[in-house]
Coordinates of C-alpha atoms and ligand atoms in Angstrom, one line a residue:
M292 CA -20.9 -22.4 17.1
D293 CA -20.4 -23.0 13.4
N294 CA -18.0 -25.8 12.6
R295 CA -17.3 -24.6 9.1
H296 CA -15.1 -21.9 10.6
R297 CA -12.6 -24.5 11.8
K298 CA -12.1 -26.3 8.6
G299 CA -8.5 -26.5 7.4
R300 CA -7.1 -24.3 10.1
P301 CA -3.8 -25.5 11.6
F302 CA -4.5 -23.3 14.6
S303 CA -2.6 -25.1 17.3
T304 CA 0.7 -25.3 15.6
V305 CA 0.7 -21.8 14.4
L306 CA -0.4 -20.3 17.7
E307 CA 2.0 -22.3 19.7
C308 CA 4.8 -21.0 17.7
A309 CA 3.5 -17.4 18.1
I310 CA 3.0 -17.6 21.8
S311 CA 6.2 -19.3 22.8
R312 CA 8.4 -16.5 21.5
R313 CA 6.2 -13.7 22.6
Q314 CA 6.8 -11.3 25.4
V315 CA 3.4 -10.3 26.7
V316 CA 3.5 -6.7 27.7
K317 CA 0.1 -5.4 26.7
A318 CA -2.8 -5.8 29.1
G319 CA -5.2 -6.6 26.3
L320 CA -3.2 -9.7 25.4
T321 CA -2.8 -11.1 28.8
A322 CA -6.1 -13.0 28.4
L323 CA -4.6 -14.9 25.5
V324 CA -1.9 -16.5 27.6
A325 CA -4.4 -17.7 30.2
T326 CA -6.4 -19.3 27.4
P327 CA -5.6 -23.0 26.6
L328 CA -4.5 -23.3 23.0
S329 CA -7.2 -25.9 22.3
S330 CA -9.9 -23.3 23.0
L331 CA -8.5 -20.5 21.0
A332 CA -10.4 -21.3 17.9
E333 CA -13.6 -21.2 19.9
T334 CA -12.6 -17.9 21.4
K335 CA -12.3 -16.5 17.9
L336 CA -15.7 -17.8 17.0
S337 CA -17.8 -17.4 20.0
P338 CA -20.6 -14.9 19.3
V339 CA -20.9 -14.1 23.0
V340 CA -17.3 -13.0 23.7
S341 CA -16.8 -9.3 23.1
S342 CA -13.3 -8.0 22.5
A343 CA -11.8 -6.0 25.4
L344 CA -9.6 -4.3 22.8
L345 CA -12.5 -2.7 21.0
G346 CA -14.6 -0.2 22.9
F347 CA -16.7 1.6 20.3
N348 CA -20.0 0.8 18.7
S349 CA -19.9 -0.1 15.0
V350 CA -21.0 2.3 12.4
A351 CA -23.6 1.1 9.9
V352 CA -22.9 0.1 6.3
S353 CA -23.1 3.4 4.3
D354 CA -23.9 4.4 0.8
L355 CA -23.7 8.1 1.7
I356 CA -22.4 10.3 -1.2
D357 CA -20.4 12.9 0.6
D358 CA -19.6 11.8 4.2
V359 CA -17.0 10.1 6.3
V360 CA -18.8 8.4 9.2
V361 CA -17.1 7.4 12.5
P362 CA -18.5 6.0 15.7
R363 CA -20.4 8.1 18.3
G364 CA -17.9 9.9 20.5
Y365 CA -15.4 10.4 17.7
S366 CA -14.8 13.3 15.3
A367 CA -13.4 13.1 11.8
E368 CA -12.0 16.3 10.3
V369 CA -10.7 16.9 6.8
F370 CA -7.0 17.7 7.3
Y371 CA -5.0 17.7 4.0
R372 CA -6.7 17.7 0.6
W373 CA -5.3 17.4 -2.9
G374 CA -4.2 20.9 -3.8
D375 CA -3.7 22.2 -0.3
P376 CA -0.3 23.9 0.0
V377 CA 2.4 21.8 1.7
S378 CA 3.9 25.0 3.2
D379 CA 3.0 28.6 2.5
G380 CA 2.6 28.0 -1.3
P381 CA -0.3 28.8 -3.6
S382 CA -3.8 27.9 -2.7
F383 CA -6.0 25.5 -4.5
K384 CA -8.3 26.6 -7.3
M385 CA -11.5 24.7 -7.5
D386 CA -11.8 25.0 -11.3
G387 CA -8.7 22.9 -11.8
S388 CA -6.7 25.9 -13.1
N389 CA -3.6 25.6 -10.8
T390 CA -0.5 25.4 -13.0
A391 CA 2.1 22.7 -12.9
Q392 CA 4.4 24.9 -10.9
E393 CA 1.6 25.5 -8.3
Q394 CA 0.8 21.8 -8.1
L395 CA 4.5 21.2 -7.3
Q396 CA 3.9 23.2 -4.0
Q397 CA 0.6 21.5 -3.2
A398 CA -0.6 18.1 -2.0
G399 CA -0.6 15.5 -4.8
M400 CA -3.6 13.6 -5.8
H401 CA -5.0 10.3 -4.6
H402 CA -3.5 9.9 -1.2
D403 CA -2.4 6.4 -0.2
A404 CA -0.3 5.1 2.7
I405 CA 0.7 7.6 5.5
Q406 CA 3.2 7.6 8.4
F407 CA 3.5 9.8 11.5
Y408 CA 7.0 10.8 12.7
P409 CA 7.2 12.6 16.1
I410 CA 9.6 15.5 16.3
T411 CA 11.3 15.6 19.6
T412 CA 12.8 18.9 20.8
D413 CA 13.8 19.9 24.3
S414 CA 12.5 23.4 24.2
S415 CA 9.1 23.3 22.5
L416 CA 6.0 23.1 24.6
D417 CA 4.1 22.0 21.5
E418 CA 3.9 18.4 20.3
R419 CA 5.2 18.4 16.7
G420 CA 5.6 15.8 14.0
L421 CA 5.7 15.0 10.3
L422 CA 3.1 13.4 8.3
V423 CA 4.5 11.6 5.2
M424 CA 2.2 10.2 2.6
N425 CA 2.1 8.8 -0.9
H426 CA 0.0 10.2 -3.8
E427 CA -0.5 7.0 -5.8
Y428 CA -2.0 8.2 -9.1
I429 CA -4.2 10.8 -10.7
D430 CA -7.6 11.3 -12.3
P431 CA -6.9 13.6 -15.3
Q432 CA -10.6 14.5 -15.5
I433 CA -10.5 16.0 -12.1
L434 CA -6.9 17.3 -12.2
H435 CA -7.2 19.5 -15.3
I436 CA -9.6 21.8 -16.9
G437 CA -10.7 19.8 -20.0
G438 CA -9.2 16.5 -18.7
G439 CA -6.3 14.4 -19.9
V440 CA -4.9 12.8 -23.0
F441 CA -8.0 10.7 -23.7
D442 CA -10.5 13.6 -23.1
Q443 CA -8.9 16.2 -25.3
P444 CA -6.1 14.6 -27.3
L445 CA -5.3 17.8 -29.2
Q446 CA -5.0 19.9 -26.1
F447 CA -2.8 17.5 -24.3
S448 CA 0.4 19.6 -23.6
A449 CA 3.8 19.5 -21.9
E450 CA 2.3 21.6 -19.2
K451 CA -0.4 19.0 -18.5
V452 CA 2.2 16.2 -18.4
L453 CA 4.2 18.2 -15.9
K454 CA 1.2 18.9 -13.7
E455 CA 0.4 15.2 -13.8
Q456 CA 3.9 14.3 -12.8
Y457 CA 3.9 16.8 -10.0
A458 CA 0.6 15.5 -8.7
H459 CA 2.3 12.1 -8.2
G460 CA 4.8 11.2 -5.5
I461 CA 5.0 12.0 -1.9
S462 CA 4.1 14.8 0.6
V463 CA 6.0 15.6 3.7
I464 CA 4.1 18.1 5.9
E465 CA 4.9 19.4 9.4
I466 CA 2.1 19.4 12.0
K467 CA 1.8 20.6 15.6
K468 CA -0.7 20.3 18.4
D469 CA -2.0 23.7 19.4
N470 CA -4.1 23.5 22.5
T471 CA -5.9 20.3 21.8
Q472 CA -5.9 20.1 18.0
W473 CA -3.3 19.0 15.5
Q474 CA -2.7 21.5 12.7
I475 CA -0.5 21.9 9.6
V476 CA 2.5 24.2 10.2
R477 CA 2.7 26.8 7.4
P478 CA 5.3 27.9 6.5
S479 CA 7.5 24.9 7.3
S480 CA 11.1 24.4 6.5
L481 CA 10.5 20.6 6.6
A482 CA 7.6 20.5 4.2
R483 CA 8.5 18.8 0.9
R484 CA 7.1 17.3 -2.3
I485 CA 8.8 14.4 -4.1
T486 CA 7.4 13.8 -7.6
A487 CA 7.7 11.8 -10.8
T488 CA 10.7 14.0 -11.7
T489 CA 12.7 14.2 -8.4
A490 CA 16.3 12.9 -8.9
M491 CA 17.1 9.7 -6.9
T492 CA 20.2 7.7 -6.6
V493 CA 20.3 3.9 -7.1
A494 CA 21.8 1.5 -4.6
G495 CA 22.2 -2.2 -4.3
P496 CA 23.2 -4.8 -7.0
V497 CA 21.3 -3.2 -9.9
A498 CA 23.1 0.2 -9.5
G499 CA 25.3 0.8 -12.5
S500 CA 24.1 -2.4 -14.3
D501 CA 23.3 -2.5 -18.0
Y502 CA 19.7 -3.1 -17.2
I503 CA 19.1 0.5 -16.1
K504 CA 21.5 2.5 -18.3
T505 CA 19.9 5.0 -20.6
E506 CA 21.0 7.7 -23.0
A507 CA 20.4 10.3 -20.3
D508 CA 22.0 8.2 -17.5
P509 CA 24.8 6.2 -19.1
D510 CA 26.2 5.2 -15.7
G511 CA 22.8 3.8 -14.5
K512 CA 23.2 5.8 -11.2
V513 CA 20.5 8.5 -11.2
I514 CA 16.8 7.9 -11.8
L515 CA 14.3 10.7 -12.2
G516 CA 11.3 10.3 -10.1
T517 CA 8.9 7.9 -8.5
F518 CA 5.3 7.2 -9.3
N519 CA 2.4 4.9 -8.5
N520 CA 3.6 5.1 -4.9
C521 CA 1.1 2.8 -3.3
S522 CA 1.9 1.9 0.2
N523 CA 4.9 2.5 2.4
G524 CA 7.1 1.4 5.2
K525 CA 8.9 3.0 8.1
M526 CA 12.4 1.9 9.1
P527 CA 13.3 1.8 12.8
W528 CA 16.2 4.1 12.1
G529 CA 13.8 6.9 11.1
T530 CA 13.5 6.8 7.3
Y531 CA 10.4 6.5 5.1
L532 CA 10.0 3.8 2.4
S533 CA 7.7 4.3 -0.5
C534 CA 6.6 1.5 -2.9
E535 CA 6.3 1.8 -6.6
E536 CA 3.3 -0.4 -7.6
N537 CA 1.6 -0.4 -11.1
V538 CA 4.4 1.4 -13.0
N539 CA 3.6 -0.3 -16.3
G540 CA 0.7 2.0 -17.1
Y541 CA 3.0 5.0 -17.5
F542 CA 4.9 3.7 -20.6
K543 CA 4.1 3.4 -24.2
L544 CA 5.3 0.4 -26.1
S545 CA 4.3 -0.1 -29.7
N546 CA 6.9 -2.3 -31.2
P547 CA 8.1 -4.9 -28.7
E548 CA 8.9 -7.4 -31.5
K549 CA 11.9 -5.3 -32.4
K550 CA 13.6 -6.2 -29.2
S551 CA 15.2 -9.5 -28.0
D552 CA 13.1 -12.4 -26.9
K553 CA 14.3 -12.0 -23.4
Q554 CA 13.2 -8.3 -23.4
Q555 CA 9.8 -9.2 -24.8
L556 CA 9.2 -11.9 -22.2
A557 CA 10.1 -9.4 -19.4
W558 CA 7.7 -6.8 -20.7
Q559 CA 5.0 -9.3 -21.0
R560 CA 5.6 -10.7 -17.5
Y561 CA 5.3 -7.1 -16.1
N562 CA 2.4 -6.2 -18.4
F563 CA 4.0 -3.3 -20.2
G564 CA 2.2 -2.1 -23.3
N565 CA -0.4 0.6 -22.8
S566 CA 0.1 4.1 -21.4
Y567 CA -2.9 5.4 -19.4
Y568 CA -1.5 8.9 -19.3
G569 CA 0.2 9.7 -22.6
W570 CA 3.3 11.2 -21.0
H571 CA 5.5 9.9 -23.8
Q572 CA 3.9 12.5 -26.1
H573 CA 5.9 15.2 -24.3
D574 CA 8.5 13.3 -22.2
Q575 CA 10.4 10.8 -24.4
R576 CA 11.6 8.7 -21.5
F577 CA 8.2 7.2 -21.3
N578 CA 8.5 5.8 -24.8
L579 CA 9.9 2.2 -24.4
D580 CA 10.4 1.9 -28.1
L581 CA 13.0 4.6 -27.8
H582 CA 14.2 4.0 -24.2
P583 CA 13.6 0.4 -23.3
N584 CA 15.5 0.4 -20.1
E585 CA 13.4 3.1 -18.6
A586 CA 10.9 0.3 -17.7
N587 CA 13.6 -1.2 -15.4
R588 CA 14.1 2.0 -13.5
F589 CA 10.6 1.7 -11.8
G590 CA 8.9 -0.9 -9.7
W591 CA 11.4 -0.4 -6.7
V592 CA 11.2 0.6 -3.1
I593 CA 12.7 4.0 -2.4
E594 CA 14.0 5.3 0.9
F595 CA 14.6 8.8 2.2
D596 CA 15.1 10.8 5.4
P597 CA 11.9 12.7 6.0
F598 CA 13.6 15.1 8.5
N599 CA 16.1 16.3 5.9
P600 CA 14.2 18.2 3.1
T601 CA 17.2 18.2 0.8
S602 CA 18.0 14.5 1.2
Q603 CA 18.0 12.6 -2.0
P604 CA 15.8 9.5 -2.1
V605 CA 17.5 6.2 -2.9
K606 CA 16.1 3.3 -5.0
R607 CA 16.9 0.2 -2.9
T608 CA 17.3 -2.4 -5.7
A609 CA 18.2 -5.4 -3.4
L610 CA 14.5 -5.5 -2.5
G611 CA 13.6 -6.6 -6.0
R612 CA 11.6 -5.1 -8.8
F613 CA 7.9 -5.9 -8.9
F614 CA 4.6 -4.1 -8.2
H615 CA 5.3 -3.5 -4.5
E616 CA 2.4 -2.8 -2.3
N617 CA 4.0 -2.0 1.0
V618 CA 7.0 -3.0 3.2
A619 CA 6.6 -4.3 6.7
H620 CA 9.7 -5.1 8.8
K621 CA 10.8 -7.2 11.7
L622 CA 14.1 -7.5 13.6
A623 CA 15.8 -10.9 14.0
K624 CA 17.3 -11.8 17.3
D625 CA 20.7 -11.0 15.9
K626 CA 19.3 -7.6 14.8
R627 CA 19.4 -8.3 11.1
I628 CA 16.3 -6.7 9.5
A629 CA 13.7 -8.6 7.6
L630 CA 11.4 -6.8 5.1
Y631 CA 8.2 -8.3 3.8
S632 CA 6.5 -7.1 0.6
G633 CA 3.6 -8.3 -1.6
D634 CA 3.3 -8.0 -5.4
D635 CA -0.2 -6.8 -6.0
S636 CA -1.4 -8.5 -9.2
Q637 CA -3.4 -11.7 -9.7
F638 CA -1.3 -14.8 -9.1
E639 CA 1.7 -12.8 -7.8
Y640 CA 4.0 -13.5 -4.8
V641 CA 4.9 -12.5 -1.3
Y642 CA 8.6 -11.6 -0.8
K643 CA 11.0 -11.2 2.1
F644 CA 14.4 -9.6 2.2
I645 CA 16.9 -10.4 5.0
S646 CA 19.8 -8.0 5.5
A647 CA 23.4 -9.4 5.6
K648 CA 24.4 -7.2 8.5
S649 CA 22.8 -6.3 11.8
W650 CA 21.4 -2.9 12.8
D651 CA 23.1 -1.4 15.9
G652 CA 19.9 0.1 17.2
T653 CA 20.8 3.7 16.7
P654 CA 18.9 6.2 14.6
G655 CA 20.2 7.7 11.3
A656 CA 19.4 7.5 7.6
H657 CA 22.9 6.0 6.9
H658 CA 21.5 2.7 8.2
G659 CA 19.6 2.5 4.9
Q660 CA 22.8 0.8 3.5
L661 CA 21.6 -2.3 5.4
L662 CA 19.0 -2.7 2.7
D663 CA 21.6 -2.9 -0.1
E664 CA 23.2 -6.2 1.0
G665 CA 21.3 -9.3 1.8
V666 CA 19.1 -12.0 0.2
L667 CA 15.7 -11.6 -1.4
Y668 CA 13.3 -14.6 -0.9
V669 CA 9.9 -15.5 -2.2
A670 CA 7.2 -17.5 -0.4
R671 CA 6.0 -21.0 -1.1
F672 CA 2.9 -21.9 0.9
D673 CA 2.6 -25.6 1.3
D674 CA -0.8 -27.2 1.8
D675 CA 0.0 -28.6 5.2
G676 CA 0.3 -25.1 6.8
S677 CA 4.0 -24.8 6.5
G678 CA 6.0 -22.6 4.2
Q679 CA 9.4 -21.9 2.8
W680 CA 11.3 -18.7 1.9
L681 CA 13.1 -19.5 -1.4
P682 CA 16.2 -17.5 -2.2
L683 CA 16.4 -15.5 -5.3
V684 CA 20.2 -15.6 -5.8
F685 CA 21.9 -15.9 -9.1
G686 CA 23.6 -19.2 -9.6
L687 CA 21.3 -21.0 -7.0
S688 CA 18.6 -23.5 -8.0
A689 CA 17.0 -22.5 -11.3
L690 CA 18.5 -19.0 -11.5
T691 CA 21.4 -19.9 -13.8
K692 CA 22.8 -18.9 -17.2
E693 CA 21.2 -22.1 -18.7
N694 CA 17.8 -20.8 -17.6
G695 CA 18.4 -17.3 -19.1
F696 CA 19.6 -15.3 -16.0
D697 CA 22.9 -13.6 -16.4
S698 CA 23.6 -11.9 -13.0
Q699 CA 22.1 -10.9 -9.7
A700 CA 21.0 -7.6 -11.3
D701 CA 19.0 -9.6 -13.8
V702 CA 17.4 -11.7 -11.0
L703 CA 16.4 -8.5 -9.1
V704 CA 15.2 -6.5 -12.2
H705 CA 13.1 -9.6 -13.2
A706 CA 12.2 -10.8 -9.7
R707 CA 8.8 -12.1 -11.0
L708 CA 10.6 -14.3 -13.6
A709 CA 13.0 -15.5 -10.9
A710 CA 10.2 -16.3 -8.5
D711 CA 8.4 -18.2 -11.2
A712 CA 11.6 -20.3 -11.8
V713 CA 12.0 -21.3 -8.1
G714 CA 8.4 -22.4 -7.6
A715 CA 6.8 -19.7 -5.5
T716 CA 3.1 -19.9 -4.7
A717 CA 0.9 -17.7 -6.8
M718 CA -1.4 -15.7 -4.5
D719 CA -4.7 -13.8 -4.8
R720 CA -3.3 -10.3 -5.1
P721 CA -1.1 -9.7 -2.1
E722 CA -1.7 -6.2 -0.7
W723 CA -0.5 -4.8 2.6
I724 CA 1.5 -6.7 5.2
T725 CA 1.6 -5.8 8.9
V726 CA 3.5 -7.3 11.8
H727 CA 2.0 -7.7 15.3
P728 CA 4.2 -5.7 17.7
D729 CA 4.1 -8.3 20.4
T730 CA 3.7 -11.7 18.8
G731 CA 5.6 -11.0 15.6
A732 CA 2.7 -12.6 13.6
I733 CA 2.6 -11.4 10.0
F734 CA -0.7 -10.6 8.4
V735 CA -1.0 -10.3 4.6
S736 CA -4.2 -9.2 2.8
M737 CA -5.2 -11.0 -0.5
T738 CA -7.6 -8.5 -1.9
N739 CA -9.4 -10.7 -4.5
N740 CA -8.7 -12.8 -7.6
S741 CA -11.6 -13.2 -10.0
K742 CA -9.5 -15.5 -12.2
R743 CA -8.6 -18.1 -9.6
G744 CA -9.8 -21.4 -10.9
K745 CA -10.7 -20.2 -14.4
E746 CA -9.6 -22.3 -17.3
G747 CA -5.9 -22.1 -17.9
K748 CA -5.3 -20.4 -14.5
P749 CA -4.1 -21.9 -11.2
A750 CA -6.9 -23.6 -9.2
K751 CA -7.6 -22.9 -5.6
D752 CA -5.1 -24.2 -3.1
A753 CA -4.9 -24.2 0.7
A754 CA -3.5 -20.7 1.0
N755 CA -5.9 -19.3 -1.7
P756 CA -8.9 -21.5 -0.9
R757 CA -11.7 -20.0 -3.0
D758 CA -12.1 -20.2 -6.8
H759 CA -13.3 -16.9 -8.2
N760 CA -12.2 -15.2 -5.1
N761 CA -14.5 -12.2 -5.1
F762 CA -14.2 -11.0 -1.5
G763 CA -10.5 -11.7 -0.6
H764 CA -8.9 -13.1 2.5
I765 CA -6.2 -12.4 5.1
V766 CA -3.4 -14.9 5.6
Q767 CA -1.3 -15.1 8.8
L768 CA 2.3 -16.2 8.9
N769 CA 4.3 -17.1 12.0
E770 CA 8.0 -17.5 12.3
Q771 CA 10.2 -18.3 15.3
D772 CA 12.6 -15.6 14.2
A773 CA 12.7 -13.0 11.5
A774 CA 15.8 -14.6 10.0
D775 CA 14.0 -18.0 9.6
L776 CA 13.5 -19.5 6.2
Q777 CA 10.6 -21.6 7.4
F778 CA 7.2 -20.4 8.5
N779 CA 3.8 -21.7 9.5
W780 CA 0.7 -20.1 8.0
Q781 CA -3.1 -20.1 8.4
I782 CA -6.0 -18.4 6.9
F783 CA -6.9 -15.6 9.3
T784 CA -10.2 -14.6 7.7
L785 CA -12.1 -15.4 4.6
A786 CA -13.8 -12.0 3.9
G787 CA -17.4 -11.6 3.1
A788 CA -20.6 -11.0 5.0
E789 CA -21.1 -12.7 8.3
Q790 CA -24.0 -14.7 6.9
D791 CA -22.1 -15.6 3.8
K792 CA -21.4 -19.4 3.9
Q793 CA -18.0 -19.0 2.5
S794 CA -16.7 -16.4 4.8
T795 CA -15.2 -16.8 8.3
I796 CA -16.0 -13.2 9.4
Y797 CA -17.1 -12.9 13.1
G798 CA -18.6 -9.4 13.4
D799 CA -19.0 -6.8 10.8
G800 CA -18.7 -8.0 7.2
Y801 CA -16.3 -6.6 4.7
A802 CA -14.8 -7.4 1.3
N803 CA -11.5 -6.8 -0.5
P804 CA -9.2 -6.2 2.4
D805 CA -6.2 -4.0 1.3
G806 CA -4.7 -1.7 3.9
L807 CA -3.5 -3.4 7.2
M808 CA -2.0 -1.8 10.2
I809 CA -1.6 -3.2 13.8
D810 CA -1.3 -0.5 16.3
D811 CA 0.7 -0.6 19.6
R812 CA -2.3 -1.9 21.5
G813 CA -2.6 -4.8 19.1
V814 CA -5.7 -3.7 17.1
L815 CA -5.6 -4.8 13.5
W816 CA -7.0 -2.0 11.3
V817 CA -8.3 -3.2 8.0
Q818 CA -9.1 -0.9 5.1
T819 CA -11.2 -2.1 2.1
D820 CA -10.8 -1.5 -1.6
I821 CA -13.9 -2.7 -3.5
S822 CA -13.4 -1.4 -7.0
A823 CA -15.9 1.2 -8.3
S824 CA -16.9 -1.3 -11.0
K825 CA -18.5 -3.5 -8.3
L826 CA -19.2 -1.0 -5.5
N827 CA -22.7 -0.8 -4.1
S828 CA -24.1 -3.4 -6.6
G829 CA -24.8 -7.1 -6.9
A830 CA -23.1 -9.2 -4.3
F831 CA -21.1 -6.2 -3.1
E832 CA -24.2 -4.1 -2.2
A833 CA -24.2 -5.6 1.3
F834 CA -20.8 -3.9 2.1
G835 CA -21.7 -0.4 1.1
N836 CA -19.0 2.2 0.6
N837 CA -15.4 1.3 1.3
Q838 CA -14.6 1.3 5.0
M839 CA -12.1 0.7 7.8
L840 CA -12.6 -1.9 10.5
A841 CA -10.9 -2.6 13.8
I842 CA -10.2 -6.3 14.4
D843 CA -9.1 -8.1 17.5
P844 CA -6.5 -10.5 16.1
V845 CA -7.0 -12.9 19.0
T846 CA -10.7 -13.2 19.0
G847 CA -11.1 -12.3 15.3
E848 CA -14.0 -9.9 16.1
S849 CA -14.4 -7.2 13.5
R850 CA -16.1 -3.8 14.1
R851 CA -16.7 -1.2 11.4
F852 CA -15.0 2.0 12.5
L853 CA -15.3 4.3 9.5
T854 CA -17.1 4.5 6.2
G855 CA -16.0 6.7 3.3
P856 CA -17.9 8.8 0.8
V857 CA -19.2 7.0 -2.3
G858 CA -16.6 5.8 -4.9
C859 CA -13.6 6.2 -2.6
E860 CA -11.1 3.7 -1.4
V861 CA -10.0 4.0 2.3
T862 CA -6.3 3.5 2.3
G863 CA -3.5 4.5 4.7
V864 CA -3.6 5.0 8.4
A865 CA -1.2 6.5 10.9
M866 CA -1.5 7.3 14.6
T867 CA 0.5 9.3 17.2
P868 CA 2.5 7.1 19.6
D869 CA -0.1 7.8 22.3
L870 CA -2.8 6.6 20.0
T871 CA -5.0 9.7 20.6
A872 CA -4.9 11.0 17.0
M873 CA -5.3 9.0 13.8
W874 CA -5.0 10.1 10.2
V875 CA -6.8 8.1 7.5
N876 CA -6.6 8.7 3.7
I877 CA -9.7 8.8 1.5
Q878 CA -8.6 8.1 -2.0
H879 CA -10.4 8.8 -5.3
P880 CA -13.8 10.0 -3.9
G881 CA -16.0 10.6 -6.9
D882 CA -15.1 7.5 -8.8
V883 CA -18.5 6.5 -10.2
P884 CA -19.6 3.2 -8.6
A885 CA -21.3 0.5 -10.7
K886 CA -24.8 1.3 -9.2
L887 CA -24.6 5.0 -10.4
K888 CA -23.1 4.0 -13.7
Q889 CA -26.1 1.7 -14.3
Q890 CA -28.3 4.8 -13.6
G891 CA -26.5 6.7 -16.4
Q892 CA -24.1 8.8 -14.3
V893 CA -20.9 9.6 -16.3
K894 CA -18.0 11.6 -15.0
T895 CA -16.4 13.9 -17.5
P896 CA -14.0 16.9 -17.3
D897 CA -17.1 19.1 -17.4
Y898 CA -18.9 17.1 -14.7
P899 CA -16.1 15.9 -12.4
N900 CA -18.5 15.6 -9.4
A901 CA -20.9 13.2 -11.1
A902 CA -20.6 10.8 -8.1
S903 CA -19.3 12.8 -5.2
N904 CA -18.4 16.4 -4.2
W905 CA -16.5 15.3 -1.1
P906 CA -15.0 17.0 0.9
D907 CA -15.8 20.6 0.0
K908 CA -19.3 20.1 -1.3
A909 CA -18.9 23.2 -3.4
E910 CA -21.3 23.9 -6.2
N911 CA -19.5 23.0 -9.5
G912 CA -16.7 21.7 -7.3
R913 CA -14.5 18.7 -7.7
P914 CA -14.0 15.7 -5.4
R915 CA -10.6 15.7 -3.7
S916 CA -8.6 12.9 -2.2
A917 CA -7.8 13.9 1.4
T918 CA -6.4 13.0 4.7
V919 CA -8.9 12.9 7.5
M920 CA -7.9 13.3 11.2
I921 CA -9.8 11.3 13.7
T922 CA -9.9 12.0 17.4
K923 CA -12.0 10.8 20.3
D924 CA -14.1 13.6 21.8
D925 CA -12.8 12.8 25.3
G926 CA -9.2 12.9 24.1
G927 CA -8.9 9.1 24.7
I928 CA -7.2 6.3 22.8
I929 CA -8.7 5.6 19.4
G930 CA -10.5 2.4 19.2
S931 CA -10.7 1.9 23.0
Ligands
LIG289 FE1 -2.1 0.5 -4.7 FE2 -2.5 -2.6 -4.5 O1 -3.0 -1.0 -4.1
LIG290 CA1 -3.6 -0.9 -1.9
LIG291 CA1 -6.4 -2.5 -3.9
LIG292 CA1 -5.8 2.6 -4.7

């Protein structure tokens, strides 16, 4: 037993709160109830207790170039790659020569979060469903022949911009289970692509406000497109939420000093300035010098009905504008809905929205209106293990005219500035949030923060307890009810290797937790995102390629379930309701990791597969982000 694990953990208060409100329905959790609270910390740490939830043998750390590895007894099959047709559209061309119009009918690039929606019909003998997933961003060197704006500036064209815009966004694909295997249905009347040009309506307090009016949209009611769709959420009434994350990198801004002080401050706070893609050269709305309000039209959560391929997505502005990672939800006892979302940048915040009205429990996309009326809060983590949700409401506390805010629209468009003003706690890059289906406990990954404790930056605190936080951590929050404005919190895990003195890992080590999803059995799936600049080198060599682990949230035991090909991030996981099929996204395989860079490997448009050729392994091929389907060979429950 290692006492360092127990330091600073307000275990008893937090668990008491979680357990008292919980209905124990899952066999795997029954043991927890029989365990006295005082011994729970020991249960988590005992090296002899093996989790009853996890029934597979860990896979080893991997530095394999072109392989996804899963435990013995499981199969991983490539399911849906960048460029695969969503329906019966054009097929992928390995030389990158697909046109923009072809890309519009194919899977986008850089798959991120994913959800499964069962289709229930009376007549069909087949099991059917939808997979809906985000395509977060693109790699122009892999997308095009000749690369993007930085590779061949003179050949950068409107056609290339359009192809890049169409490679962003969201895919909806229809799948069905034939005999024993799930397959994509082609053609499908439900298949759909949403891109950086798809028209969306705006709802909530910012709709029609001056902050989002532009020459092309003088009423501030219709926004073209969504991009940098990182992670997602699924509403209990059947819709899909997609989160706009690092939207700053799409806009050019050369002369901020020509605008008001307030505007300049806002751009600074949201880090606008450099365009990574050069779209403004052929699509003026990405030039903030000409169209300053375009910046305010992105950084939102969008919602749409995946079962209706002509439904128009809606930007839900009441949820605030920041670099949203994902959205997790919980229902209050009075059936109001609470949404939790992190802002993934260094020293940013965790937010919660509580709807004004209750959901009546029926399905239907019209319930999305519940997300337009309510209060957005931001979290303050106090050092004693308690916390407060602080309201971001114009006129309350510091959010007044005297402090420069002029309306609720202003507060929501500039949620980061509002959160600064009310004294929220700056966190170590909040990524995904997931809610335990039985206990209601909320888990938030803090992926890393190399600047924590540096001169001029916030020092470590109880909720972000490591200076120069290389490996990241996971924080657990507990509330009595989803409508509560108080919570308790504890550090669930400090990531790192098991032998690392600063980590509290029990089981397989990992770094930079990002994707989180708790399945219906209560297994916490954790996906890692070690950046290519650190991957497979120095202190990160011990972790190998990015991976997915299964964790028992009660015992804390972690077991490595999947390792990805070199350079990739593992992000996004969805399962069928019976937990016998799982889809996991492998994003940006082929990014050149630090170790290969040090050996002189350079990826170029002529050499896109410098690091990896996954999944096709074709000669002169290109690496492709892809969805992988995982099944247990005996047809059983994944992870059991
Ligand atoms: Fe798109 Fe924070 O990951
Ligand atoms: Ca992420
Ligand atoms: Ca990340
Ligand atoms: Ca990513």
